[in-house]
Coordinates of C-alpha atoms and ligand atoms in Angstrom, one line a residue:
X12 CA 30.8 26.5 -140.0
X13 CA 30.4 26.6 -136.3
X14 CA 29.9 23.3 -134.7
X15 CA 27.7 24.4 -132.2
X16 CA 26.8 21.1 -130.2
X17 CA 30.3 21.8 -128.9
X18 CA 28.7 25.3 -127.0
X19 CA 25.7 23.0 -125.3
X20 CA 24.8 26.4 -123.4
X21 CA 23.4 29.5 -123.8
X22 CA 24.7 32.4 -125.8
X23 CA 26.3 35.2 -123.2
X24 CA 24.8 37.9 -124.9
X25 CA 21.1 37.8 -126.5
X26 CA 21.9 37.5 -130.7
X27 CA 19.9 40.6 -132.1
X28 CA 18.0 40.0 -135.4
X29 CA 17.1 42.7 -138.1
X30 CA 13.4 41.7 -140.3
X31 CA 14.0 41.1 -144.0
X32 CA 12.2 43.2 -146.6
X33 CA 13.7 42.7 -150.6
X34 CA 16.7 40.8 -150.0
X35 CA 18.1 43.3 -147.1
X36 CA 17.7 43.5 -143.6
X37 CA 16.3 46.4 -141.9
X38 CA 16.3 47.1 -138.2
X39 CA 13.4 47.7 -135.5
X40 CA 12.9 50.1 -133.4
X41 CA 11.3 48.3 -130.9
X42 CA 12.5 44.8 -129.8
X43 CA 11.0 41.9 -128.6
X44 CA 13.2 40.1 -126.2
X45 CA 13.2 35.9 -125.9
X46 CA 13.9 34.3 -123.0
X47 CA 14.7 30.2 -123.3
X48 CA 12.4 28.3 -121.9
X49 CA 14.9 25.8 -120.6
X50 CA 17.3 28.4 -119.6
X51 CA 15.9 31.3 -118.2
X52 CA 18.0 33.6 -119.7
X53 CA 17.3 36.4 -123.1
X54 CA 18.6 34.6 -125.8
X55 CA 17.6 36.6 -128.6
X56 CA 15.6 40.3 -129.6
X57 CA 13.9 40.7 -132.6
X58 CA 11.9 43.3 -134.0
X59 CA 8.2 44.6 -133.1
X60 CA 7.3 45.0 -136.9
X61 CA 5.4 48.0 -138.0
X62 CA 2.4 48.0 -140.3
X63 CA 4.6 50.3 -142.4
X64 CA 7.0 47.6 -142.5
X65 CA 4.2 45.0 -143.3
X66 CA 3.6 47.1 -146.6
X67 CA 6.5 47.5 -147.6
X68 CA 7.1 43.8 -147.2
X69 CA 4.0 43.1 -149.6
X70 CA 5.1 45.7 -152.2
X71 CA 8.6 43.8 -152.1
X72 CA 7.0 40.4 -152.9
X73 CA 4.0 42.1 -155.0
X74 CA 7.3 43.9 -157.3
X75 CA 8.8 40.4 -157.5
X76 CA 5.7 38.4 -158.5
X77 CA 5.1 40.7 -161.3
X78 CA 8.3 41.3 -162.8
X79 CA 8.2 37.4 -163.5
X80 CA 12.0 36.9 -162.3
X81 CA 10.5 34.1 -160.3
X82 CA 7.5 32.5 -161.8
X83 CA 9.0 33.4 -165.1
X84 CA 11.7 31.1 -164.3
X85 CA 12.3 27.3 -165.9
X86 CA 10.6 25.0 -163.5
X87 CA 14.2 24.0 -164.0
X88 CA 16.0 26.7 -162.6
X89 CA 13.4 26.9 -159.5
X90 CA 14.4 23.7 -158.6
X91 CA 18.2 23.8 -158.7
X92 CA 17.9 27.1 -156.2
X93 CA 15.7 24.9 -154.0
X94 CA 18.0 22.5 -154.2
X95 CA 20.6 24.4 -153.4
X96 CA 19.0 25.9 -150.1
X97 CA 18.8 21.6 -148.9
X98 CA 22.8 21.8 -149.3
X99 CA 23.1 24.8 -147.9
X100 CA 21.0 24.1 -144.7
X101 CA 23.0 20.2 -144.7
X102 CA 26.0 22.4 -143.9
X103 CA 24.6 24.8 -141.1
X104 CA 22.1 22.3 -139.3
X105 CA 24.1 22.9 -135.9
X106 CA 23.3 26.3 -136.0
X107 CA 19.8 26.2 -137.0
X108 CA 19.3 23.5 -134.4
X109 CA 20.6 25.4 -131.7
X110 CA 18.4 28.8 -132.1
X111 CA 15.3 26.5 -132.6
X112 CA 16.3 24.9 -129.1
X113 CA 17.1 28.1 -127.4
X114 CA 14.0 29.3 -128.5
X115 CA 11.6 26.9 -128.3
X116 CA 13.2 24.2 -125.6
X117 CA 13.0 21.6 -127.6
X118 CA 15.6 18.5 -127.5
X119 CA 18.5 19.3 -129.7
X120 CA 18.4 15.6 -130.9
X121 CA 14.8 16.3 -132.1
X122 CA 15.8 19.7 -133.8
X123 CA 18.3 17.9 -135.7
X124 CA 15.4 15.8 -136.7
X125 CA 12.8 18.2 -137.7
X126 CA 15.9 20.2 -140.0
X127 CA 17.0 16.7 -141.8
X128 CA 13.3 16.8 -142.5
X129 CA 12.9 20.2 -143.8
X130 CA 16.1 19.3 -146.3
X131 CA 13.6 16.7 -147.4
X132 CA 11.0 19.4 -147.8
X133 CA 13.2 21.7 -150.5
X134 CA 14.2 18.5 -152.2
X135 CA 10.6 16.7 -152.9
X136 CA 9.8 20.5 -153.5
X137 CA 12.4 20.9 -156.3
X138 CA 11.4 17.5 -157.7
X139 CA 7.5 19.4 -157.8
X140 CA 8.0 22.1 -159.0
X141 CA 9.7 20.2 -162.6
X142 CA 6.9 18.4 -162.2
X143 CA 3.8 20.8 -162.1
X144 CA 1.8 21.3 -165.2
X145 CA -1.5 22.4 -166.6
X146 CA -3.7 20.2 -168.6
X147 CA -5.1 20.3 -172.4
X148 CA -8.4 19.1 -174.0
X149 CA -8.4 17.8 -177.5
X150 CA -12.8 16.6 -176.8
X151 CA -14.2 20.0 -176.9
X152 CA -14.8 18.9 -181.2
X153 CA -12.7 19.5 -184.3
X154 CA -12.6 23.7 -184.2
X155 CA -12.0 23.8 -180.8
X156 CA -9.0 23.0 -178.4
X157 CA -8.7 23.8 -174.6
X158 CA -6.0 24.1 -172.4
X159 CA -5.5 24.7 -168.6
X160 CA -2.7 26.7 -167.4
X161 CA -1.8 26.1 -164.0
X162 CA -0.6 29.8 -162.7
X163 CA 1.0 30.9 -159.4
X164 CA -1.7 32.7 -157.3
X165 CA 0.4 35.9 -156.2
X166 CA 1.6 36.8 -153.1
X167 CA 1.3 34.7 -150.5
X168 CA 1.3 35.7 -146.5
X169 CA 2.7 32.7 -144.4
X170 CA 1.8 32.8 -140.8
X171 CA 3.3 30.2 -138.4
X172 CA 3.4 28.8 -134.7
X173 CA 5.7 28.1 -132.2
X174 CA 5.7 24.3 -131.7
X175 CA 7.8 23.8 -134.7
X176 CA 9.1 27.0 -135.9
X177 CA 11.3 25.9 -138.6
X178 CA 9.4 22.3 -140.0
X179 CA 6.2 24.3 -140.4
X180 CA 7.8 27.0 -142.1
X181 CA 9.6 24.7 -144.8
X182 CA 6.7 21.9 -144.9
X183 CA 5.0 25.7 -146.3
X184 CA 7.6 27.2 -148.0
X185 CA 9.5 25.2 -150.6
X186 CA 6.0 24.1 -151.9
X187 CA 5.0 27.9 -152.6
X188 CA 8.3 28.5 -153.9
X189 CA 7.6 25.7 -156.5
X190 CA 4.4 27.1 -157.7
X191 CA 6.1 30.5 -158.6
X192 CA 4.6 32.2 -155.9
X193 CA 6.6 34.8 -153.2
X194 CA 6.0 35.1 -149.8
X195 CA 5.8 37.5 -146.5
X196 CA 6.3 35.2 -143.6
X197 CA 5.7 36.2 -140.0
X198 CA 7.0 33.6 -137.8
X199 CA 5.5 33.5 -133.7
X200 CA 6.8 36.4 -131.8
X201 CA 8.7 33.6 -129.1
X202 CA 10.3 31.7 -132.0
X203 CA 11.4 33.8 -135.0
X204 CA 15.2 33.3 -135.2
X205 CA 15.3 29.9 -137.5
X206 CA 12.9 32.0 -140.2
X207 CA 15.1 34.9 -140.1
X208 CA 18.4 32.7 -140.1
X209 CA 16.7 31.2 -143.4
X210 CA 16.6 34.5 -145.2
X211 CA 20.6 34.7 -145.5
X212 CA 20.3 30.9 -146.5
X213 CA 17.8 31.2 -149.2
X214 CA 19.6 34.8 -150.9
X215 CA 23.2 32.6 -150.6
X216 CA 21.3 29.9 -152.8
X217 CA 20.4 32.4 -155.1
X218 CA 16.6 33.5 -154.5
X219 CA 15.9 36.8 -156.4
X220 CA 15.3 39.4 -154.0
X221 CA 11.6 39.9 -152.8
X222 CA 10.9 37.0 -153.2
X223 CA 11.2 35.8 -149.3
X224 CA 10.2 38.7 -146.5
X225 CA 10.1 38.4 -143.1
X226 CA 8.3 40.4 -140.8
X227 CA 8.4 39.7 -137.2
X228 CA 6.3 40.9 -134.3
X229 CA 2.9 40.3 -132.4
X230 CA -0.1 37.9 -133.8
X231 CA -2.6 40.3 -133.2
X232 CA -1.1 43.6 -134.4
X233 CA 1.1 41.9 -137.8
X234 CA -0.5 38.7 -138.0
X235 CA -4.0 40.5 -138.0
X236 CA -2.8 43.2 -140.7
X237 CA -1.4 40.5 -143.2
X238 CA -5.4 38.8 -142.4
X239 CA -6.5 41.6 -143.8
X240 CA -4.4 42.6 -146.3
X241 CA -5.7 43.3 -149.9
X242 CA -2.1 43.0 -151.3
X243 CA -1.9 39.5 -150.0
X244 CA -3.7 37.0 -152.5
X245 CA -3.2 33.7 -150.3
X246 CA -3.1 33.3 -146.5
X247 CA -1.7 30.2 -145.4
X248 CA -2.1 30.1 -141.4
X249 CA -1.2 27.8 -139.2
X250 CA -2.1 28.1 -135.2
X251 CA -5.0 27.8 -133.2
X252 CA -9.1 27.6 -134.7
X253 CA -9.5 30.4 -132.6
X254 CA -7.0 32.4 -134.6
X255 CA -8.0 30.4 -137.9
X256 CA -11.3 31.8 -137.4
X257 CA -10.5 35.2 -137.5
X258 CA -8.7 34.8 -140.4
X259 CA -11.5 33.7 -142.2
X260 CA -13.3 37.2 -141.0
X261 CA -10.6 39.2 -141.8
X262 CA -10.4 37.9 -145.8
X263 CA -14.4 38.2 -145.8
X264 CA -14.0 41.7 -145.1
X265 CA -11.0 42.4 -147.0
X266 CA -10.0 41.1 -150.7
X267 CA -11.5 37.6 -150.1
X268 CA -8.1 36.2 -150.3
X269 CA -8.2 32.4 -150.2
X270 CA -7.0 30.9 -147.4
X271 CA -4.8 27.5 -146.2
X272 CA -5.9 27.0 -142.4
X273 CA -3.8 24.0 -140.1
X274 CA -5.5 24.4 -137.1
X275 CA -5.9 22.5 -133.9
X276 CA -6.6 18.6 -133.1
X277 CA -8.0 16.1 -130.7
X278 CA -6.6 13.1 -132.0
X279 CA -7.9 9.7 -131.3
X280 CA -5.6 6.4 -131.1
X281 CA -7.7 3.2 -131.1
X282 CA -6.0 0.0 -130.0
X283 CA -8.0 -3.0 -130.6
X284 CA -7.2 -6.0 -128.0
X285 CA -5.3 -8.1 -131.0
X286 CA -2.6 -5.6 -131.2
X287 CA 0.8 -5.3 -130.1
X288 CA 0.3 -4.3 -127.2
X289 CA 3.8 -3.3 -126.0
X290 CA 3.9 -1.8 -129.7
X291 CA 0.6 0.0 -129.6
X292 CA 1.8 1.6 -125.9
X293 CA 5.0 2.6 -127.0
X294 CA 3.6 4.6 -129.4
X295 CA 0.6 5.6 -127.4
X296 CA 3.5 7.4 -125.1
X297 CA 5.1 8.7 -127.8
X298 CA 2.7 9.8 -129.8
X299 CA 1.1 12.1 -126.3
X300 CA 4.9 13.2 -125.2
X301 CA 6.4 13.9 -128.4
X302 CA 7.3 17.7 -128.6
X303 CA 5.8 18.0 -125.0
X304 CA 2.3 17.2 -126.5
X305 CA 2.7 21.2 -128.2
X306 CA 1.6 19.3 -131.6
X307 CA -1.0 19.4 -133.5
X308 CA -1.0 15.6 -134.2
X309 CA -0.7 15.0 -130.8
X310 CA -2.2 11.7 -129.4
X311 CA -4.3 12.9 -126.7
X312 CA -7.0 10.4 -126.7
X313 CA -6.5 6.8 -125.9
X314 CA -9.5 4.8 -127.2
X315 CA -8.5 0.6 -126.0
X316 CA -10.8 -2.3 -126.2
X317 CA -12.5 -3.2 -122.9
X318 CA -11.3 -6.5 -122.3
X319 CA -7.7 -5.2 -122.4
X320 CA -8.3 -1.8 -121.1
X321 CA -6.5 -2.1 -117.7
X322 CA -3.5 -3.9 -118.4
X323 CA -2.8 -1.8 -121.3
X324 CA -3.6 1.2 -119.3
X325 CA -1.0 0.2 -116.7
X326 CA 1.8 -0.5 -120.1
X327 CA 1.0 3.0 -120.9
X328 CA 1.4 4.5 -117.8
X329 CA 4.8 2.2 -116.7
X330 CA 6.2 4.1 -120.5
X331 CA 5.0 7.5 -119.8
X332 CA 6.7 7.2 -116.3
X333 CA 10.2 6.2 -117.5
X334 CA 10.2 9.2 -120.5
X335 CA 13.4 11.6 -119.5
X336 CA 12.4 15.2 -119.4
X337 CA 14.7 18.0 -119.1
X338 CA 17.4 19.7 -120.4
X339 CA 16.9 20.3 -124.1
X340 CA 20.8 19.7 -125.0
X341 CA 21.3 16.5 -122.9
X342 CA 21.4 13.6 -125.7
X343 CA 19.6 11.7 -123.7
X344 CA 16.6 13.8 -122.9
X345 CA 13.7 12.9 -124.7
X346 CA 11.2 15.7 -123.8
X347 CA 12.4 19.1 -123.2
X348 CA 10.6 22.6 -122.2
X349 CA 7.0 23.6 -122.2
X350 CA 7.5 26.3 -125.1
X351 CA 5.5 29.4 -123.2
X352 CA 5.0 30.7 -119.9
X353 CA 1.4 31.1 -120.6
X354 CA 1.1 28.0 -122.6
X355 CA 2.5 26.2 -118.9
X356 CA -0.2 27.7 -117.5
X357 CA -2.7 25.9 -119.5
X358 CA -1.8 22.6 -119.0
X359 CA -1.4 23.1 -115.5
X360 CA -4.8 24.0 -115.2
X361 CA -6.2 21.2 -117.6
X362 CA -4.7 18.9 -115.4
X363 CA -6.0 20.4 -112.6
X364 CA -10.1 20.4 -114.4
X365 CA -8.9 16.5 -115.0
X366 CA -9.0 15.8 -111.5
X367 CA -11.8 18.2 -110.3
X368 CA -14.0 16.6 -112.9
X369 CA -13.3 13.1 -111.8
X370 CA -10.6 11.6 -114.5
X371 CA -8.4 9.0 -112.2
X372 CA -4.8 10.8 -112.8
X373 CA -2.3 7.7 -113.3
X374 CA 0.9 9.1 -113.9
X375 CA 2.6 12.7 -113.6
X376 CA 0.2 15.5 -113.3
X377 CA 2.7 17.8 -111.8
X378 CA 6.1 19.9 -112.7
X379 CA 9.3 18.3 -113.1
X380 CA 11.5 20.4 -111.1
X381 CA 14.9 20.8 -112.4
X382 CA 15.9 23.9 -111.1
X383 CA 15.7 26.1 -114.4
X384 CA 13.1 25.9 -117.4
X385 CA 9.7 25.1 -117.3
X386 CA 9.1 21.4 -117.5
X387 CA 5.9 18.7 -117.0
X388 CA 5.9 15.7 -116.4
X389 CA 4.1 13.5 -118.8
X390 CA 0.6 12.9 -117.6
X391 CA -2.5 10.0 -117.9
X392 CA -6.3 10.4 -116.5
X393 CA -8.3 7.3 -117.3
X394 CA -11.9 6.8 -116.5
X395 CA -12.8 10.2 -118.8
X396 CA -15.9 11.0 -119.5
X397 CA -16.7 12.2 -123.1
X398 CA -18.4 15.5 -121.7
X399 CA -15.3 16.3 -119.6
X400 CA -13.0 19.7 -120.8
X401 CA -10.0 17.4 -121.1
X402 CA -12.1 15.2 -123.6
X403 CA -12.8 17.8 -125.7
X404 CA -10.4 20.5 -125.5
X405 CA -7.0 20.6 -127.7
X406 CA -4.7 21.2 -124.5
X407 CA -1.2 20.9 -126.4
X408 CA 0.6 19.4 -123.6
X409 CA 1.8 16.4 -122.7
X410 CA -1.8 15.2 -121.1
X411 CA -3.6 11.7 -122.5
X412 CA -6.9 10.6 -121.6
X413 CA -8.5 7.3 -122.0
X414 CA -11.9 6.0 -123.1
X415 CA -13.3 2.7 -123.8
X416 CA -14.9 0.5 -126.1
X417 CA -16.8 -2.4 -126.3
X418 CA -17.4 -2.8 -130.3
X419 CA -16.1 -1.4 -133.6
X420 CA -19.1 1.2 -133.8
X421 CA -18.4 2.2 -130.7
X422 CA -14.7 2.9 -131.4
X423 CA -15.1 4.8 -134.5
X424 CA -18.2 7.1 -132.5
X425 CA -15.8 7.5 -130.0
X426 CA -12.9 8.6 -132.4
X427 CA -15.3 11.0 -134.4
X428 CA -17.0 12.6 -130.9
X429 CA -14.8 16.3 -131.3
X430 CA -14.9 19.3 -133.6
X431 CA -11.9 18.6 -135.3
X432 CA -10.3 15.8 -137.7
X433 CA -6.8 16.3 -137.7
X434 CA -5.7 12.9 -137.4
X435 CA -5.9 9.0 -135.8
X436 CA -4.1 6.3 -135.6
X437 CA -5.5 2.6 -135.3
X438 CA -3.8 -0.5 -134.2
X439 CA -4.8 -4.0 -135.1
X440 CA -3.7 -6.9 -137.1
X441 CA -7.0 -7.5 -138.5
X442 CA -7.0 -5.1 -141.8
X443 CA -10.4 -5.0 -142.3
X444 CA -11.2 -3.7 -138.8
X445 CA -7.8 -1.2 -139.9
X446 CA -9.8 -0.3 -143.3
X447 CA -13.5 0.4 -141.6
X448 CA -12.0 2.2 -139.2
X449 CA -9.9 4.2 -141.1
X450 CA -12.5 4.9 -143.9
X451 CA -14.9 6.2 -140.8
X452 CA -12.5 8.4 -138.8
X453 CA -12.7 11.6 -139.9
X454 CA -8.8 13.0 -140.1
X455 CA -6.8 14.3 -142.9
X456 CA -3.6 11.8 -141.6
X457 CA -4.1 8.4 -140.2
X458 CA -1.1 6.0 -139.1
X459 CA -2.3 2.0 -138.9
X460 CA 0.3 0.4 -136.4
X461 CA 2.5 3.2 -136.7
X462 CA 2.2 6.8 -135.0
X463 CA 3.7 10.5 -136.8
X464 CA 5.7 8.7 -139.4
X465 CA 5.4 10.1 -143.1
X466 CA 7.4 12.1 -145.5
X467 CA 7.2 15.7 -147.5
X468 CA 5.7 13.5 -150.3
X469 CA 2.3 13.4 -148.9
X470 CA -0.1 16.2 -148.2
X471 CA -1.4 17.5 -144.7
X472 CA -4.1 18.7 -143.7
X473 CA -7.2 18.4 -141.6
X474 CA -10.9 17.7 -142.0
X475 CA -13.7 19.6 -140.1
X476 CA -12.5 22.4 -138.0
X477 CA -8.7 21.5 -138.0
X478 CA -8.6 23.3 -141.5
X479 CA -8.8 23.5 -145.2
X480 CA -6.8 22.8 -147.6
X481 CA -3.4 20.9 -148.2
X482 CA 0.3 21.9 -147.2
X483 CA 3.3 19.2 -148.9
X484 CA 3.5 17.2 -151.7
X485 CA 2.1 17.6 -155.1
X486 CA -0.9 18.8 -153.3
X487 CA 0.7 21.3 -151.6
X488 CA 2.3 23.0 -154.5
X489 CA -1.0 23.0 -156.4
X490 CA -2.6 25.0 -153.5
X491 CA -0.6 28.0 -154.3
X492 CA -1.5 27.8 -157.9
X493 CA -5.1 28.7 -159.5
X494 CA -6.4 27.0 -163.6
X495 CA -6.7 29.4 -166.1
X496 CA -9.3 27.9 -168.9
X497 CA -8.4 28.9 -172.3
X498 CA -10.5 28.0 -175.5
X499 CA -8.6 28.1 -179.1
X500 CA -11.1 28.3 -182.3
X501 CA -9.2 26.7 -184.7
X502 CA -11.8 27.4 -187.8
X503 CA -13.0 30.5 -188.6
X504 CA -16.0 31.7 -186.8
X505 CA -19.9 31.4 -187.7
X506 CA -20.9 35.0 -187.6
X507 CA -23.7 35.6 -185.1
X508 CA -24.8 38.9 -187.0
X509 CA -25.9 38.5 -190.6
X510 CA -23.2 40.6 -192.8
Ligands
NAD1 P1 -1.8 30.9 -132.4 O1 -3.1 30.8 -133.2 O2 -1.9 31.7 -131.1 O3 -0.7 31.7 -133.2 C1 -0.2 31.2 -134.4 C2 0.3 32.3 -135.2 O4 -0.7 33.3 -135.4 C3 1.5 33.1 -134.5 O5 2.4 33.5 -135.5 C4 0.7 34.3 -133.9 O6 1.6 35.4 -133.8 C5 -0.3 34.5 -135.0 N1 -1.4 35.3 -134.6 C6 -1.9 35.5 -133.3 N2 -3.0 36.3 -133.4 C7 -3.3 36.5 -134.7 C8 -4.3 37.2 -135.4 N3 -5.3 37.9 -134.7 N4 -4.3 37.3 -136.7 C9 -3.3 36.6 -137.4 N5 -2.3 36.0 -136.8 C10 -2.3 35.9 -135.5 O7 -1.3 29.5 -132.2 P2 -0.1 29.0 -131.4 O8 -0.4 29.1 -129.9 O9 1.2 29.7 -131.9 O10 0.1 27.5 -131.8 C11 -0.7 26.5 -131.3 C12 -1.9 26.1 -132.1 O11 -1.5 25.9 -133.5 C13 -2.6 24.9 -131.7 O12 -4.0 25.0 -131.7 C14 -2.1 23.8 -132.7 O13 -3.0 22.7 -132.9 C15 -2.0 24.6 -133.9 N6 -1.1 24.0 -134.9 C16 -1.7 23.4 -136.0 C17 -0.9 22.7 -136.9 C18 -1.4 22.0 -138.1 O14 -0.7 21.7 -139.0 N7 -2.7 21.8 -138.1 C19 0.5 22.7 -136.7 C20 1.0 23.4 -135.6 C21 0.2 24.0 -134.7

């Protein structure tokens, strides 16, 4: 084992990566080269998948589904491979971390972090997949018994983002491995190393081959072929509604495969005036900075009481002011590298529509310049108007705005006034304004006095266009599985037909 937090820098040479089709690794022709976002310099090339390669990749997983050497398996034996792969990864987190930060310029602290958590995610996974059963039905009279199997849906096509390459991938993974399902995953073009590292980590555990594939390459050219793919049963996607969308036209027009979508947010953080307020603006700064705001669950919208509006507004700002940004493998940086060049561009120009369309900018708004990388400073607009772009608009960046509210009505309109309902946070120590409020919100995941906490055990997801269905937990295995209904006759049969 290499104990990379000893290196701290980037790699001399770019690390080339092959694509992984039936337990062996295959080599592009055409590469894709990364550079780090905090460094400025190619850190690794991977391979522009073909369509070819996409098929193959689907035959590989579509050979292993059906031979049964996976689903076939003792729930048992499942687990203790999955189990396995949490052991496996607790011995090479250093090296996963450091290809997630070079990649995606991320703090290496935080890294570290999101891999503990994706341990977490093959464990409860293992514990599922023992646990995952059908159903019988001893009410359908005398001569008649039912039973539900609960079966693995197939082969399931796995596409993922940038912002957190490797927790999204194994808050996914482990639960479709526990259904009995197996899987082509293509991983964002800027931040495909950690998926592909995980392919030599899964066949050391002891996957069958074809089970896991990886194909890397562009969205729209790979991405848009597994969309459409009649080999592929399940689609679980997880990016922007925009793409999300098109997914949902490509399986209307294909084989109707059913679909996971975790799309985009807006999310709303109401902080009633009987709150902690130091509490409630620590995590307020948090909850917008984490990740450089590139998070779905982002807090972007601060929803405060009236009466305390301005003095928590200045709390806020005074924390967002004093958060360390910079260089991802400094321990004490706490927000490292906008991920993409063109993603930079976005938020620059949100924050530029903030102050054209009259939001009061009152703190950062502008680049952090630290000679290399691609940083922004964590940034606050108050007075926003609902009909304003940075009101409405996921910007996945490190940008807040604020809104206020005089009653509980108001709150809760306020919370609910966007297209999406990923998720909300509330902060009060009066529980029944925490339970009316959190009944009314529409979000998949709500915090009360807390912000992002939570384990594998619980499902994610969003309501209304941030997605359908459920990734994690019990849920989330159950999602990659479909009922069969079978009827037994237990008497013999009342002929129909006169003999
Ligand atoms: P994106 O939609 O551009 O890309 C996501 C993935 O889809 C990438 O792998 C990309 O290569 C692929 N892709 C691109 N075009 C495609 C196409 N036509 N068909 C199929 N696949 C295609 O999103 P992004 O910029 O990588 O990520 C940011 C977005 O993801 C944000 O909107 C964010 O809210 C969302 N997100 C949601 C969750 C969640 O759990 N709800 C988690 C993380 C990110």
């Amino acid at each position: 084992m290499t104990l990379i937090t000893n290196l701290i820098s980037a790699p001399a040479q770019p690390r080339d990566f092959g694509f992984f089709i039936n337990g062996e690794w295959r080599h592009g022709r055409e590469m894709y080269e990364r550079f780090s976002p905090s460094h400025e310099q190619s850190v690794t090339r991977t391979a522009c998948c073909t369509k070819q390669d996409l098929d193959d990749a689907v035959a590989a997983a579509r050979s292993a589904f059906d031979t049964g050497e996976w689903a076939g398996q003792p729930a048992a034996e499942r687990a203790a491979i999955l189990l396995r792969v949490a052991s496996l990864l607790r011995e090479r987190v250093d090296e996963v971390a450091y290809w997630e930060v070079l990649e995606n310029g991320k703090p290496l602290t935080q890294a570290k972090g999101e891999i503990a958590h994706a341990i977490a995610c093959f464990e409860t996974a293992a514990g599922a997949a023992r646990l995952l059963h059908g159903n019988t039905f001893n009410n359908l009279g005398d001569s008649l018994f039912g039973m539900v199997l609960r079966e693995p849906i197939g082969v399931v096509g796995l596409i993922t983002p940038w912002n957190f390459p490797f927790m999204i991938l194994c808050e996914r993974l482990p639960f479709i491995l526990a259904s009995g399902c197996t899987v082509v995953v293509k991983p964002a073009e800027v931040t495909s190393a950690t998926t592909l590292i995980l392919a030599d980590i899964l066949a050391e555990a002891g996957l069958p081959k074809g089970v896991y594939n990886v194909v890397t390459g562009a969205g729209n050219v790979i991405g848009q072929a597994m969309a459409e793919h009649d080999g592929i049963d399940m689609l679980s996607f997880t990016g922007s509604t925009r793409v999300g969308r098109s997914c949902v036209k490509a399986s209307a027009e294909s084989n109707l495969k059913k679909l996971g979508l975790e799309l985009g947010g807006k999310n709303p953080i109401i902080v009633f005036s009987d709150s902690n307020l130091d509490d409630a603006a620590d995590a307020v700064a948090f909850g917008v900075s984490f990740n450089t705001g590139q998070c779905c669950v982002s807090t972007s919208r601060l929803i405060v009481e009236h009466s305390i509006a301005d003095v928590f507004e200045a709390l806020v700002a005074r924390k967002m002011a004093k958060i360390r940004v910079g260089n991802p493998f400094d321990p004490k940086t706490q927000i490292g590298a906008i991920t993409t060049e063109a993603q930079n561009k976005t938020i620059l120009e949100y924050i530029e529509k903030g102050k054209s369309e009259g939001a009061v900018l009152r703190c950062g708004g502008t680049v952090v310049d630290s000679g290399l990388g691609r940083y922004i400073a964590p940034t606050f607009f108050t007075h926003v108007t609902p009909s304003m772009s940075i009101a409405q608009d996921e910007i996945f960046g490190p940008v807040l705005s604020s809104f206020h509210f005089e009653t509980v009505e108001e709150a809760i309109r306020l919370a609910n006034d966007t297209v999406y309902g990923l998720a909300a946070s509330v902060w009060t120590q009066d529980i029944s304004k925490a339970l009316s409020v959190t009944r009314r919100v529409k979000a998949g995941r709500f915090w009360v006095n807390t912000i992002m906490s939570g384990g594998p055990e619980t499902p994610l997801g969003g309501f209304r266009q941030s997605g359908w269905g459920r990734e994690a937990g019990l849920a989330g295995v159950e999602e990659y599985t479909q009922l069969k209904t079978v009827h037994i006759e237990t008497d013999k049969r009342t002929h129909w037909i006169a003999s």
